[in-house]
Every structure is written in C-alpha cells, then in structure tokens.
Coordinates of C-alpha atoms in Angstrom, one line a residue:
Chain A
M1 CA 28.5 11.9 9.3
S2 CA 31.3 13.0 7.0
V3 CA 31.1 13.0 3.3
R4 CA 34.0 11.4 1.4
P5 CA 34.0 12.6 -2.2
S6 CA 36.6 10.1 -3.3
A7 CA 35.1 7.2 -5.4
P8 CA 35.0 3.8 -3.7
P9 CA 36.9 1.0 -5.3
A10 CA 34.6 -1.1 -7.6
P11 CA 33.5 -4.2 -5.8
A12 CA 35.4 -7.3 -6.6
A13 CA 32.4 -9.0 -8.3
R14 CA 32.1 -6.2 -10.8
S15 CA 35.8 -6.3 -11.9
R16 CA 35.8 -10.1 -12.2
L17 CA 32.9 -10.1 -14.7
G18 CA 34.9 -9.6 -17.9
P19 CA 37.3 -12.5 -17.3
L20 CA 34.5 -14.7 -16.1
L21 CA 32.5 -14.1 -19.3
V22 CA 35.6 -14.8 -21.4
A23 CA 36.3 -18.0 -19.4
L24 CA 32.7 -19.1 -19.8
L25 CA 32.7 -18.6 -23.5
A26 CA 35.9 -20.7 -23.7
V27 CA 34.4 -23.4 -21.6
L28 CA 31.3 -23.3 -23.8
A29 CA 33.3 -23.7 -26.9
A30 CA 35.3 -26.6 -25.4
S31 CA 32.1 -28.2 -24.1
V32 CA 30.5 -28.1 -27.6
V33 CA 33.6 -29.8 -29.0
C34 CA 33.5 -32.4 -26.2
G35 CA 29.8 -32.8 -26.7
V36 CA 30.3 -33.6 -30.3
A37 CA 33.2 -35.9 -29.6
L38 CA 31.5 -38.0 -26.9
G39 CA 28.8 -40.5 -27.5
P40 CA 28.2 -44.1 -28.2
V41 CA 30.7 -43.8 -31.1
S42 CA 33.4 -41.5 -29.8
V43 CA 35.3 -39.3 -32.2
P44 CA 38.6 -37.8 -30.9
P45 CA 38.3 -34.0 -30.2
G46 CA 41.2 -33.4 -32.7
Q47 CA 39.3 -35.1 -35.4
V48 CA 36.1 -33.3 -34.4
L49 CA 37.8 -30.0 -34.9
R50 CA 39.3 -31.1 -38.3
L51 CA 35.9 -32.3 -39.5
L52 CA 34.1 -29.1 -38.4
H53 CA 36.8 -27.1 -40.1
A54 CA 36.3 -29.1 -43.2
A55 CA 32.5 -28.6 -43.0
V56 CA 32.8 -24.8 -42.6
T57 CA 35.5 -24.2 -45.2
G58 CA 34.4 -26.9 -47.6
A59 CA 37.8 -28.7 -47.5
Q60 CA 38.2 -32.2 -48.7
I61 CA 38.0 -35.1 -46.2
E62 CA 39.2 -38.7 -46.5
P63 CA 36.6 -41.2 -47.8
A64 CA 37.2 -43.2 -44.6
E65 CA 36.1 -40.3 -42.5
V66 CA 32.7 -39.9 -44.2
G67 CA 31.0 -42.0 -41.5
Q68 CA 32.4 -39.9 -38.7
Y69 CA 31.6 -36.7 -40.7
R70 CA 28.0 -37.7 -40.8
I71 CA 27.9 -38.3 -37.0
V72 CA 29.7 -35.1 -36.2
W73 CA 28.0 -32.7 -38.6
D74 CA 24.6 -34.2 -39.2
I75 CA 23.8 -35.8 -35.9
R76 CA 25.8 -34.5 -33.0
L77 CA 26.6 -30.8 -33.8
P78 CA 23.0 -29.7 -34.3
R79 CA 22.0 -31.6 -31.2
V80 CA 24.8 -30.1 -29.1
L81 CA 24.2 -26.6 -30.4
L82 CA 20.5 -26.9 -29.6
A83 CA 21.3 -28.1 -26.1
A84 CA 23.3 -24.9 -25.6
V85 CA 20.5 -22.8 -27.0
V86 CA 17.9 -24.5 -24.8
G87 CA 20.1 -24.3 -21.7
A88 CA 20.8 -20.6 -22.3
G89 CA 17.1 -19.9 -22.9
L90 CA 15.8 -21.7 -19.9
S91 CA 18.4 -20.2 -17.6
A92 CA 17.7 -16.6 -18.7
V93 CA 14.0 -17.1 -18.5
G94 CA 14.4 -18.6 -15.0
V95 CA 16.2 -15.5 -13.9
V96 CA 13.6 -13.1 -15.2
V97 CA 10.5 -15.1 -14.1
Q98 CA 11.9 -15.2 -10.5
A99 CA 12.5 -11.4 -10.5
M100 CA 9.2 -10.7 -12.3
V101 CA 7.0 -12.7 -9.8
R102 CA 9.4 -11.9 -7.0
N103 CA 9.6 -15.5 -5.9
A104 CA 12.9 -17.4 -5.6
L105 CA 11.1 -20.7 -6.2
A106 CA 9.6 -19.7 -9.5
D107 CA 10.9 -21.2 -12.8
P108 CA 10.0 -21.0 -16.5
F109 CA 7.4 -23.7 -15.9
V110 CA 5.6 -22.0 -13.0
L111 CA 3.6 -19.9 -15.4
G112 CA 2.0 -23.0 -16.9
I113 CA 3.6 -22.6 -20.3
S114 CA 5.5 -25.9 -20.4
S115 CA 2.6 -28.0 -19.1
G116 CA 0.5 -26.4 -21.8
A117 CA 3.1 -27.3 -24.4
S118 CA 3.1 -30.9 -23.1
V119 CA -0.6 -31.3 -23.9
G120 CA 0.1 -30.5 -27.6
A121 CA 3.2 -32.6 -27.7
T122 CA 1.5 -35.6 -26.1
A123 CA -1.4 -35.4 -28.4
V124 CA 1.1 -35.7 -31.3
A125 CA 3.2 -38.4 -29.7
A126 CA 0.3 -40.5 -28.6
F127 CA -2.3 -40.0 -31.2
G128 CA -0.5 -38.7 -34.3
V129 CA -2.3 -35.3 -34.4
F130 CA -0.9 -32.9 -37.0
A131 CA 0.6 -35.9 -38.9
S132 CA 0.6 -33.9 -42.1
L133 CA 3.3 -31.6 -40.7
G134 CA 5.8 -34.5 -40.5
I135 CA 8.8 -33.9 -38.3
Y136 CA 7.5 -30.5 -37.3
A137 CA 4.3 -31.8 -36.0
L138 CA 5.6 -32.2 -32.4
S139 CA 7.2 -28.8 -32.1
T140 CA 4.4 -27.1 -33.8
A141 CA 1.8 -28.6 -31.6
A142 CA 3.9 -28.0 -28.5
F143 CA 4.4 -24.3 -29.4
L144 CA 0.8 -23.7 -30.3
S145 CA -0.5 -25.2 -27.1
A146 CA 2.2 -23.3 -25.1
L147 CA 0.8 -20.1 -26.7
G148 CA -2.7 -21.2 -25.8
A149 CA -1.7 -21.9 -22.2
T150 CA 0.0 -18.6 -22.0
A151 CA -3.0 -16.7 -23.2
L152 CA -5.2 -18.6 -20.8
V153 CA -3.0 -17.9 -17.8
Y154 CA -2.6 -14.3 -18.7
V155 CA -6.4 -13.7 -19.1
T156 CA -7.2 -15.6 -15.9
A157 CA -4.5 -13.9 -13.8
R158 CA -5.2 -10.4 -15.0
T159 CA -7.4 -8.1 -13.0
A160 CA -8.4 -4.5 -13.3
Q161 CA -5.3 -3.6 -11.2
G162 CA -3.1 -5.5 -13.6
L163 CA -0.9 -8.6 -13.4
S164 CA 0.0 -9.1 -9.8
P165 CA 3.0 -11.4 -9.1
L166 CA 1.1 -13.7 -6.6
R167 CA -1.9 -14.1 -8.9
L168 CA 0.4 -15.0 -11.8
V169 CA 2.2 -17.7 -9.8
L170 CA -1.0 -19.1 -8.3
T171 CA -2.9 -19.1 -11.6
G172 CA 0.1 -20.6 -13.5
T173 CA 0.5 -23.3 -10.9
A174 CA -3.2 -24.2 -10.9
M175 CA -3.3 -24.3 -14.7
A176 CA -0.1 -26.4 -14.8
Y177 CA -1.9 -29.0 -12.7
G178 CA -4.9 -28.9 -15.0
F179 CA -2.7 -29.3 -18.1
S180 CA -0.7 -32.1 -16.5
A181 CA -3.9 -33.9 -15.8
I182 CA -4.9 -33.7 -19.5
T183 CA -1.4 -34.9 -20.5
T184 CA -1.6 -37.8 -18.1
L185 CA -5.0 -38.7 -19.5
L186 CA -3.7 -38.6 -23.1
V187 CA -0.8 -40.8 -22.1
F188 CA -3.1 -43.2 -20.3
R189 CA -5.4 -43.4 -23.4
A190 CA -2.6 -43.8 -25.8
P191 CA -3.4 -46.5 -28.4
N192 CA -0.2 -48.5 -27.6
G193 CA 2.7 -48.7 -25.1
E194 CA 5.3 -47.4 -27.5
A195 CA 3.3 -44.2 -28.1
A196 CA 2.9 -43.7 -24.3
R197 CA 6.6 -44.3 -23.9
S198 CA 7.6 -41.7 -26.5
A199 CA 5.2 -39.2 -24.9
L200 CA 6.6 -39.8 -21.5
F201 CA 10.2 -39.4 -22.9
W202 CA 9.3 -36.1 -24.4
L203 CA 7.8 -34.9 -21.2
L204 CA 11.1 -35.4 -19.3
G205 CA 13.0 -33.6 -22.1
S206 CA 15.0 -35.1 -25.0
L207 CA 17.2 -33.8 -27.8
G208 CA 17.2 -37.1 -29.6
G209 CA 16.4 -36.8 -33.3
V210 CA 17.3 -33.1 -33.5
T211 CA 18.4 -31.9 -36.9
W212 CA 19.7 -28.6 -38.3
T213 CA 16.1 -27.6 -39.2
H214 CA 15.3 -27.3 -35.5
L215 CA 18.0 -24.7 -34.9
P216 CA 17.2 -21.5 -36.7
I217 CA 13.9 -20.5 -35.0
A218 CA 14.9 -21.6 -31.5
T219 CA 18.3 -19.8 -31.8
A220 CA 16.8 -16.6 -33.2
V221 CA 14.1 -16.5 -30.5
V222 CA 16.4 -17.3 -27.6
A223 CA 19.1 -14.9 -28.8
G224 CA 16.7 -12.1 -29.5
G225 CA 14.9 -12.8 -26.2
C226 CA 18.2 -12.8 -24.2
G227 CA 19.2 -9.5 -25.9
Y228 CA 15.9 -7.9 -25.0
L229 CA 16.0 -9.2 -21.4
L230 CA 19.5 -7.7 -21.0
T231 CA 18.1 -4.3 -21.9
C232 CA 15.6 -4.8 -19.0
A233 CA 18.4 -5.7 -16.5
R234 CA 18.3 -2.4 -14.5
P235 CA 14.5 -2.2 -14.4
L236 CA 14.5 -5.9 -13.2
N237 CA 16.6 -4.9 -10.3
A238 CA 14.1 -2.2 -9.3
L239 CA 11.2 -4.6 -10.0
S240 CA 12.6 -7.2 -7.6
M241 CA 12.5 -4.6 -4.8
G242 CA 8.8 -4.3 -5.2
D243 CA 6.2 -2.6 -7.5
E244 CA 6.0 0.6 -5.4
T245 CA 9.8 1.0 -5.4
A246 CA 9.9 0.4 -9.1
T247 CA 7.2 3.1 -9.6
T248 CA 9.2 5.6 -7.6
L249 CA 12.2 4.9 -9.8
G250 CA 10.2 5.9 -12.8
L251 CA 9.0 2.5 -14.1
D252 CA 5.5 1.3 -14.9
P253 CA 5.6 -2.1 -13.2
E254 CA 2.5 -3.4 -14.9
A255 CA 3.6 -2.6 -18.4
L256 CA 7.1 -4.0 -17.7
R257 CA 5.7 -7.2 -16.3
R258 CA 3.4 -7.6 -19.3
R259 CA 6.3 -7.2 -21.7
L260 CA 8.5 -9.6 -19.7
F261 CA 5.6 -12.1 -19.6
V262 CA 5.2 -12.1 -23.4
V263 CA 9.0 -12.4 -24.1
T264 CA 9.6 -15.2 -21.5
A265 CA 6.5 -17.1 -22.7
A266 CA 7.7 -17.0 -26.3
M267 CA 11.2 -18.1 -25.3
T268 CA 9.8 -20.9 -23.1
G269 CA 7.3 -22.0 -25.8
V270 CA 10.0 -22.2 -28.5
V271 CA 12.5 -24.0 -26.2
V272 CA 10.0 -26.5 -24.8
A273 CA 8.8 -27.2 -28.4
V274 CA 12.2 -28.5 -29.5
S275 CA 13.5 -30.1 -26.3
G276 CA 10.5 -31.1 -24.2
A277 CA 10.1 -30.0 -20.6
V278 CA 13.6 -30.0 -19.2
G279 CA 13.2 -29.2 -15.5
F280 CA 15.7 -27.9 -12.9
V281 CA 17.7 -25.7 -15.3
G282 CA 15.5 -22.6 -15.0
L283 CA 15.1 -23.0 -11.3
M284 CA 18.5 -23.8 -10.1
L285 CA 20.9 -22.2 -12.6
P286 CA 19.8 -18.7 -11.7
H287 CA 20.5 -19.3 -8.1
V288 CA 23.9 -20.8 -8.8
V289 CA 24.7 -17.8 -10.9
R290 CA 23.5 -15.4 -8.2
L291 CA 25.7 -17.2 -5.7
V292 CA 28.7 -16.5 -7.8
V293 CA 28.1 -13.0 -9.3
G294 CA 25.5 -11.5 -6.9
S295 CA 21.9 -10.5 -7.6
D296 CA 22.5 -7.5 -9.9
H297 CA 20.6 -8.5 -13.1
R298 CA 23.1 -6.7 -15.3
R299 CA 25.6 -9.4 -14.3
V300 CA 23.2 -12.3 -13.8
L301 CA 21.7 -11.9 -17.2
L302 CA 25.1 -12.0 -18.9
V303 CA 26.4 -15.0 -17.0
A304 CA 23.2 -17.1 -16.7
P305 CA 22.7 -17.9 -20.4
L306 CA 26.3 -19.0 -20.8
A307 CA 26.3 -21.1 -17.7
G308 CA 22.9 -22.7 -18.7
A309 CA 24.3 -23.4 -22.1
V310 CA 27.4 -25.2 -20.7
F311 CA 25.3 -27.1 -18.2
L312 CA 22.8 -28.4 -20.7
V313 CA 25.5 -29.5 -23.2
W314 CA 27.0 -31.7 -20.5
V315 CA 23.6 -32.9 -19.4
D316 CA 22.9 -34.0 -22.9
V317 CA 26.3 -35.8 -23.1
A318 CA 25.4 -37.6 -19.9
A319 CA 22.0 -38.5 -21.3
R320 CA 23.7 -40.2 -24.3
L321 CA 26.5 -41.9 -22.3
F322 CA 25.1 -43.2 -19.0
A323 CA 22.8 -45.9 -20.4
A324 CA 24.2 -46.2 -23.9
P325 CA 23.0 -47.3 -26.4
Q326 CA 19.8 -46.2 -24.8
E327 CA 19.2 -42.5 -24.0
L328 CA 18.0 -41.2 -20.7
P329 CA 15.6 -38.3 -20.5
L330 CA 17.3 -34.9 -19.8
G331 CA 15.1 -34.2 -16.8
V332 CA 16.5 -37.3 -15.0
I333 CA 20.1 -36.0 -15.5
T334 CA 19.4 -32.4 -14.7
A335 CA 18.0 -33.5 -11.4
A336 CA 20.7 -36.1 -10.7
L337 CA 23.5 -33.6 -11.4
G338 CA 21.8 -30.5 -10.2
V339 CA 20.3 -31.3 -6.9
P340 CA 23.5 -32.4 -5.1
C341 CA 25.5 -29.6 -6.6
F342 CA 22.9 -27.1 -5.5
V343 CA 22.7 -28.5 -2.0
L344 CA 26.5 -28.3 -1.7
L345 CA 26.5 -24.6 -2.9
V346 CA 23.8 -23.6 -0.5
R347 CA 25.4 -25.2 2.5
R348 CA 28.9 -24.0 1.8
R349 CA 28.2 -20.3 1.2
G350 CA 25.4 -19.5 3.6
Y351 CA 23.4 -18.3 0.7
V352 CA 20.5 -16.0 1.8
F353 CA 17.6 -17.6 0.0
G354 CA 14.8 -15.1 -0.4
G355 CA 15.5 -13.3 2.8
R356 CA 15.0 -16.5 4.9
Chain B
M1 CA 9.8 22.4 -6.1
R2 CA 6.2 22.6 -4.8
V3 CA 3.8 19.7 -4.4
R4 CA 0.1 20.5 -4.4
L5 CA -2.9 18.2 -3.9
E6 CA -6.3 19.4 -5.0
D7 CA -9.4 17.5 -3.9
V8 CA -7.7 14.1 -4.2
A9 CA -10.0 11.1 -3.8
V10 CA -9.2 7.4 -3.9
G11 CA -12.3 5.2 -3.8
Q12 CA -13.8 5.3 -0.4
I13 CA -10.5 5.6 1.4
V14 CA -9.6 9.2 0.8
S15 CA -11.8 12.1 -0.4
G16 CA -11.3 15.8 -1.0
V17 CA -7.8 15.8 0.3
G18 CA -6.0 19.1 -0.5
F19 CA -2.9 20.7 0.8
T20 CA 0.4 22.1 -0.4
A21 CA 4.0 21.5 0.4
G22 CA 5.8 24.6 -0.6
H23 CA 9.4 24.7 -1.9
G24 CA 11.8 23.5 0.8
E25 CA 9.0 22.9 3.3
V26 CA 8.9 19.8 5.5
V27 CA 5.2 18.7 5.8
G28 CA 4.2 16.0 8.2
V29 CA 1.1 14.0 7.4
V30 CA -0.3 12.5 10.6
G31 CA -3.5 10.7 11.6
P32 CA -4.7 7.5 13.2
N33 CA -4.4 4.1 11.6
G34 CA -6.5 3.9 8.5
S35 CA -6.9 7.6 8.1
G36 CA -5.5 7.6 4.6
K37 CA -1.9 8.8 5.1
S38 CA -0.3 6.1 3.0
T39 CA -3.0 6.2 0.4
T40 CA -2.5 10.0 0.1
L41 CA 1.2 9.6 -0.2
R42 CA 0.9 6.8 -2.7
C43 CA -1.0 9.2 -5.0
V44 CA 1.9 11.6 -4.8
Y45 CA 4.6 9.0 -5.7
R46 CA 2.4 7.5 -8.4
A47 CA 1.7 4.1 -7.0
L48 CA -1.9 5.0 -7.1
A49 CA -3.8 7.1 -9.6
P50 CA -6.4 9.3 -7.7
T51 CA -10.0 8.5 -8.8
A52 CA -10.7 12.2 -8.6
G53 CA -8.7 15.4 -8.0
L54 CA -5.2 16.5 -9.0
V55 CA -1.7 16.2 -7.8
L56 CA 0.5 19.0 -9.1
L57 CA 4.3 19.1 -9.2
D58 CA 5.0 22.9 -9.4
D59 CA 2.2 23.7 -11.8
R60 CA 2.3 20.6 -13.9
E61 CA -0.3 17.9 -13.5
L62 CA 1.6 14.8 -12.3
R63 CA -0.1 12.3 -14.5
A64 CA 1.0 14.3 -17.6
V65 CA 4.6 14.2 -16.5
P66 CA 6.5 11.2 -17.9
R67 CA 7.4 8.7 -15.2
T68 CA 11.1 8.9 -15.6
E69 CA 11.0 12.6 -15.4
S70 CA 8.9 12.7 -12.2
A71 CA 11.3 10.0 -10.8
R72 CA 14.2 12.5 -11.4
A73 CA 12.3 15.2 -9.5
M74 CA 10.8 13.1 -6.7
A75 CA 12.0 10.1 -4.7
A76 CA 10.1 8.1 -2.2
L77 CA 10.5 5.7 0.7
T78 CA 7.7 3.2 0.3
Q79 CA 6.3 0.5 2.5
D80 CA 7.4 -2.4 0.2
G81 CA 8.4 -5.0 2.7
H82 CA 9.8 -8.2 1.4
V83 CA 12.9 -8.5 -0.8
E84 CA 13.5 -11.9 -2.3
F85 CA 17.0 -11.5 -3.7
D86 CA 20.3 -11.0 -2.1
F87 CA 21.4 -7.6 -3.3
T88 CA 24.3 -5.8 -1.7
V89 CA 23.7 -2.4 -0.1
D90 CA 25.8 -0.9 -3.0
E91 CA 23.5 -2.4 -5.5
V92 CA 20.3 -1.3 -3.7
V93 CA 21.5 2.3 -3.6
A94 CA 22.7 2.2 -7.2
M95 CA 19.1 1.5 -8.2
G96 CA 18.4 5.2 -7.3
R97 CA 20.4 6.1 -10.5
L98 CA 17.9 4.3 -12.7
P99 CA 15.8 7.3 -13.7
H100 CA 19.0 9.2 -14.7
K101 CA 20.3 6.5 -17.1
T102 CA 19.3 5.4 -20.5
T103 CA 19.0 1.7 -21.3
F104 CA 22.5 1.1 -22.4
Q105 CA 24.3 3.7 -20.2
R106 CA 26.6 2.2 -17.6
D107 CA 27.2 3.6 -14.1
D108 CA 30.0 6.0 -14.3
E109 CA 32.3 7.7 -11.7
H110 CA 29.6 10.4 -11.0
D111 CA 27.0 7.8 -10.2
R112 CA 29.3 6.0 -7.8
V113 CA 30.2 9.2 -6.0
V114 CA 26.5 10.2 -5.7
C115 CA 25.7 6.7 -4.2
R116 CA 28.7 6.8 -1.9
E117 CA 27.7 10.3 -0.6
A118 CA 24.1 9.2 0.0
L119 CA 25.3 6.2 2.0
E120 CA 27.7 8.3 4.1
R121 CA 25.0 10.9 4.8
L122 CA 22.8 8.2 6.3
G123 CA 25.8 6.8 8.2
V124 CA 25.7 3.5 6.5
G125 CA 28.8 3.8 4.3
H126 CA 30.5 1.0 6.2
L127 CA 27.7 -1.4 5.1
A128 CA 28.2 -0.9 1.4
A129 CA 29.5 -4.4 0.6
R130 CA 27.0 -6.1 3.0
S131 CA 24.0 -8.1 1.8
F132 CA 20.9 -6.0 2.2
L133 CA 18.9 -9.0 3.5
T134 CA 21.3 -9.5 6.5
L135 CA 20.8 -5.9 7.8
S136 CA 18.7 -5.0 10.8
G137 CA 15.4 -3.2 10.2
G138 CA 16.9 0.2 11.0
E139 CA 19.9 -0.3 8.8
R140 CA 17.6 -1.3 5.9
Q141 CA 15.5 1.8 6.4
R142 CA 18.5 4.0 6.3
V143 CA 19.8 2.3 3.1
L144 CA 16.5 2.8 1.4
I145 CA 16.5 6.5 2.3
A146 CA 20.0 6.6 0.9
R147 CA 18.7 5.1 -2.3
A148 CA 16.1 7.9 -2.4
L149 CA 18.8 10.5 -2.0
A150 CA 20.8 8.8 -4.8
Q151 CA 18.0 9.8 -7.1
Q152 CA 19.0 13.4 -6.4
P153 CA 15.4 14.5 -6.1
E154 CA 13.9 17.9 -5.3
V155 CA 10.9 16.3 -3.5
L156 CA 11.2 13.5 -1.0
V157 CA 8.1 11.5 0.0
L158 CA 8.5 9.4 3.0
D159 CA 6.0 6.8 4.3
E160 CA 6.8 6.3 8.0
P161 CA 10.6 6.9 7.7
T162 CA 11.1 6.3 11.4
N163 CA 9.6 2.7 11.4
H164 CA 12.1 0.2 12.8
L165 CA 14.5 3.0 13.9
D166 CA 15.7 3.4 17.5
V167 CA 15.4 6.8 19.1
K168 CA 18.8 8.1 18.1
H169 CA 18.3 7.1 14.5
Q170 CA 14.7 8.5 14.4
L171 CA 16.1 11.9 15.5
D172 CA 19.2 11.6 13.1
V173 CA 17.1 10.7 10.1
L174 CA 14.5 13.4 10.6
A175 CA 17.2 16.0 11.3
L176 CA 19.0 14.9 8.2
V177 CA 15.9 15.1 6.1
R178 CA 15.3 18.6 7.4
G179 CA 18.8 19.7 6.6
L180 CA 18.6 18.6 2.9
G181 CA 16.7 21.7 1.9
L182 CA 14.3 19.5 -0.2
T183 CA 10.5 19.7 -0.2
V184 CA 9.6 16.8 2.1
L185 CA 6.2 15.1 2.5
T186 CA 6.3 12.5 5.3
A187 CA 3.8 10.4 7.0
L188 CA 4.6 10.1 10.7
H189 CA 3.0 8.1 13.5
D190 CA 4.8 10.0 16.3
L191 CA 3.2 13.3 16.9
N192 CA 6.1 14.6 18.9
L193 CA 8.5 13.9 16.1
A194 CA 6.1 15.7 13.7
A195 CA 6.0 18.7 16.1
S196 CA 9.8 18.7 16.4
Y197 CA 10.8 18.3 12.7
C198 CA 8.0 19.6 10.5
D199 CA 7.3 23.1 9.3
R200 CA 3.7 22.2 8.8
V201 CA 1.4 19.3 9.9
V202 CA -1.5 18.0 8.0
V203 CA -3.9 15.9 10.1
L204 CA -6.0 13.3 8.3
S205 CA -9.0 11.5 9.8
G206 CA -11.4 9.2 8.0
G207 CA -9.7 10.1 4.7
R208 CA -10.2 13.8 5.0
V209 CA -8.0 16.7 6.0
V210 CA -9.2 17.9 9.5
A211 CA -6.3 20.4 10.2
D212 CA -3.4 21.9 8.4
G213 CA -1.0 24.4 10.0
S214 CA 2.1 24.8 12.1
P215 CA 2.6 22.1 14.8
A216 CA 1.7 24.6 17.5
E217 CA -1.6 25.6 15.8
V218 CA -2.6 22.1 14.9
L219 CA -1.5 19.7 17.7
T220 CA -3.9 20.9 20.4
P221 CA -5.5 18.8 23.2
D222 CA -8.9 19.3 21.5
L223 CA -7.7 18.0 18.1
V224 CA -5.8 15.1 19.6
R225 CA -8.9 14.1 21.6
D226 CA -11.2 14.4 18.6
V227 CA -8.9 12.6 16.1
F228 CA -6.9 10.2 18.1
G229 CA -9.2 9.6 21.0
V230 CA -6.7 10.2 23.7
R231 CA -6.1 13.0 26.2
A232 CA -3.1 15.1 25.5
H233 CA -1.2 17.6 27.6
V234 CA 0.9 20.1 25.7
V235 CA 4.2 21.1 27.2
A236 CA 7.0 23.1 25.7
H237 CA 10.2 21.1 25.0
P238 CA 12.7 22.3 27.7
V239 CA 15.5 22.9 25.1
S240 CA 13.9 23.6 21.7
G241 CA 10.6 25.0 23.0
V242 CA 8.5 23.2 20.4
P243 CA 5.2 21.8 21.7
Q244 CA 5.4 18.2 22.9
L245 CA 2.5 16.0 23.9
L246 CA 2.1 13.8 26.9
F247 CA -0.7 11.3 26.4
D248 CA -3.3 9.7 28.7
H249 CA -6.4 7.6 28.4
L250 CA -9.5 9.7 27.7
E251 CA -11.2 7.9 30.7
E252 CA -9.6 6.3 33.6
P253 CA -9.2 2.7 32.6
R254 CA -10.8 0.3 35.1
G255 CA -8.6 -1.5 37.6
R256 CA -6.1 1.3 38.0

C-alpha cells in the first residue's frame, strides 16, 4: 500500500459546476422572458424585454402598448416570478427532506405540511372562511393550517429519543391521509359546484390570479431558506450516511434535524400558501439533479433551486397554453412532463436509487 | 490520547463498565452477542449518553467537550447500515473533513491530500470515483475506515471492523490499524484476531467487564467456557507465538 502525496485531479463533476450554474441562470432568465411572452395573448420576446426595461427605468411607452404592458407587468411577470420562486423552494425542500429522513421517496409533502395547508385553503375556497382578509384569505388560511399541521406532526413524531426519521415519515404520511380526508369532506360539503371546483383547482396547484403582493413574503422566505440550507450542505452529507456517522463527525443529528424541520416546514407552508399543492417537483427534481451533479449536497443545493425554478416556469406556461383559454392545474402538467422524463433518465443512466 | 471509562451504565444493557485504553494502545472489546460491546462503544463515540458513569478523553469528561472538538480527536466506524444516496467514494471520505471545517470553508488542497492518503492506506485508492453503493461489503468497510482516518483522529473507535471482510483484508485492516500508532478501541467477534492484534482485551458478559488484561492472561479455556459457552484449546501460533484458540462444543452433540 503505497502513499502518493500528489493531489488527485478534481473530479469532473466538481469542475463543471461553475459553468453549469451560469448556464442555468441564463436559462432561467430566458425562461422568465419566454414565460412572460407566451400565453393566450402572445407578446413577442423583444417587446417583452422593451416593456420590462421601460417598467424598470420608468421610460415612456407608446399609448398602443399599454394593453400589452398591463399583461406583461401586472399579470404575467409576477406570476412567472412566483413560479420560479415556488419551483426553487419545492426543489430545495425536496432535497433536504429526502436527506433528513434518509428516504429517497420522501418529498416536501411527506411531512403532512401541504395536506394541512389544503384543509385551510379548502375551507376558504368552499365556505368563504376568513372572508374579511380579502385576497389574502386563501394564503393566510393555508399558511396557518400548514403551521398547525407541522406542529401536530412534530409533537406526535417526537419521542424521548428525539425525532427519528422513520417516525417522522410514518407520522407525516398518516397525518396527510387524515388531512386529505378532512379536505375531501369539505369539498364534498361545499355549498355549490363552483366552490368545489375552485377548491379542487387549488389542491392541484395554480398560479392563476397571482399579483405582485404575493411575491415579497414567498421570495424572502424561499431565498432565506435556501441560503440557510446551503450552510447545512456538509452536515446534510453526513446526516444522509446515518445518525451515528453524523455523531462521530461532530454533529448533533437531533438538533440538526429539528432545525431543518422548522426551516423546510416554513418554506413549504409559504410556497403551498401561494401556489397550492404542486406535486412531483419536490420528489423528482432532486433526483434529476443528483443524476447530473452527484449526491454531494454542496452541489445539489446550488443546482436544485435553479433547476426547480426553470422547470416550474415552463410548467406554468404549459398550464396556460395547453387548454387555452382555460387553465390546467399545475399538478397535472408536472406529472405529465415529469414522469416520462424521469423514467427516461432512470433507465438511461443506471441510476442507483437508494441502494437498490 | 487516553480513553477511560468509569462505571459506565446504560439502562439495563450495560452497568459498571470501566477500563482504560492508554495512549497508543490497541484494546479489543470482546464478548458474546448482546454482551454490551456496541453499547459500550456507542457511549465512547457519543451516539449514546451513559445513564451513569463517566467517559474521559485524557482527563476531560467527554460530555463537556464540544462535539466538533471530540470529532477532531476521535473517529469511529459505526454499524450504520443503509445509505440511501449515491455518493462517490471520494465524497464519502471527504465527509471525514467535516469537523475540521467551518461552515463556509471549502475543501482545499490539504483536505484532498489527506483524503487521498487515507484511501491509499486502505488500498482503495482505485475506487475513488466509484459509487459507494456499488461497492462490495468489504470495499465499503475499508472506505468507511478511510473516512475515519481522514478525520486525522488520535483515537479510533471501531465497531466490528472486520465485518464483511475476507481473511486477507481482516488481517490487513487490523495490521494497518495497529501500525497507525493511535489509541484504538475495537469490538471484535473473532477471539483469535483479538489475540493477534490487540495489546489488551476487555471481555464483556451480560453488560459487565469480566476480564481485562493481555490476550494471554485473558483468553483462557476457563474464561471462554464461562463466557462463550464453548470449549477452547489454546495453542501458540506457530509463527508469531501469540495464543490462538481452537473451539469445540462443550458437550458432544448428539448424532456425531
């Protein structure tokens, strides 16, 4: 056994990360422009850029362009940006939840948070609870019930030994069924068909009716959350090898898991409150990203939010276009796009899925 | 660095366990299944807090030492089995650098050299780019020991390091561990390996220490019969001269 002191060449994946991030940022910017341009009324990308420039710099626009300006600035841009924020948040949370509960099949919803949010949102959509809060009623109710669900799952899963991954998954899944039952009951008892339909639409995810007022809180929480999760990247690597291993590497797995639980719950709650329960993104995007850059969370947590943002911008475009002038729920598109793409990736690369 | 256990107890599993691994000493912890070997070691590498008693690192009480600090002084090979994600061998070994880095510090040249050396020492340098999940049990075990070495510890705690290893790699790994000059605390199933590679052997039975001394003092036919319930014949190893045990049923099994 000889010792070679010379440093090995950095693995290819590591050296490719910089260009990959730059490319993803460029793709995200282009996707946002396309997302604003495409829709039932299409606005050419050139004009989109000109109008956005005008909006930012306060330059004059032609009176004939006022209609398009309204569409671009007031309707589409906040919606597209929020799609990016939601995609980034769900994707990052998915990565962390999978590592935290050490289960490749976990996603942001496995902890019961989104089904909890659904209860509140359905109550608003079907029965007009919180009507005094106006347009904030739905997101407020969704967020509050997400918090309630989180607390309930946490308290139930916790034992004297702490928060074990398996208990967390099982408790979250069981609670999710309970919350879904309540949601279904609410939809079933809705006073009229239209109310039931709007509740159902929200349940599958929708960014219709998004305005600028929805953006600041969601953006701040997702950005702050992603930043915090990045600081946990190295500990997350250790945690995904097992609690004992993490301990021998100087971590307190219980405390780490508790912090991650709070941060991911807040991010999920905020995201679900503005977009509804968009499935698939948080489960599959992390795997797709791991296929490309490997499992090291220092890389995954940089790439996953960007990839999730790009993905959801296009999902939202598809939701607007496929059945125009009607809109499809986001969950339908994420599944329709994501499942085949994921199957292809898994089959092509011989991905090792959770050691099996 | 010295590791000392004083009257360590964990619930009903282990009670009144006390022994010392002196600086640079290789101490084997042996005993039948369920005798408390792993539980004892888990108290040392901090996966368990003893319900009574003390674990001392030199003269400091372990629970008063910050976790990152003890992780720089002490590395462990645990029994964590299942890994869900597809890390490369390089990435697994690089995790050993965690206690040496602050949150925003990146791995530098020094870290990479330390990891590379650890891999080479265990003879798995050629696996660096491989996926950890595709390795054989023995290769995984050696990579995990390499990760422990990448921590650059003064104390190494090993829970069944020879699990999954073939004969050659059992001998290689234990010889390597001996040659490191570190304080080593290792649980071993194989009494003959313990006799060959340990300076001292601590025998646990029913959660208590029943013998503690050099292999020749401790691994006697009487003790093996009382603790393990088998008959043992002690012979000297023809080359090294260390005591080795040949086992037999305590009573003639029927039908033989």
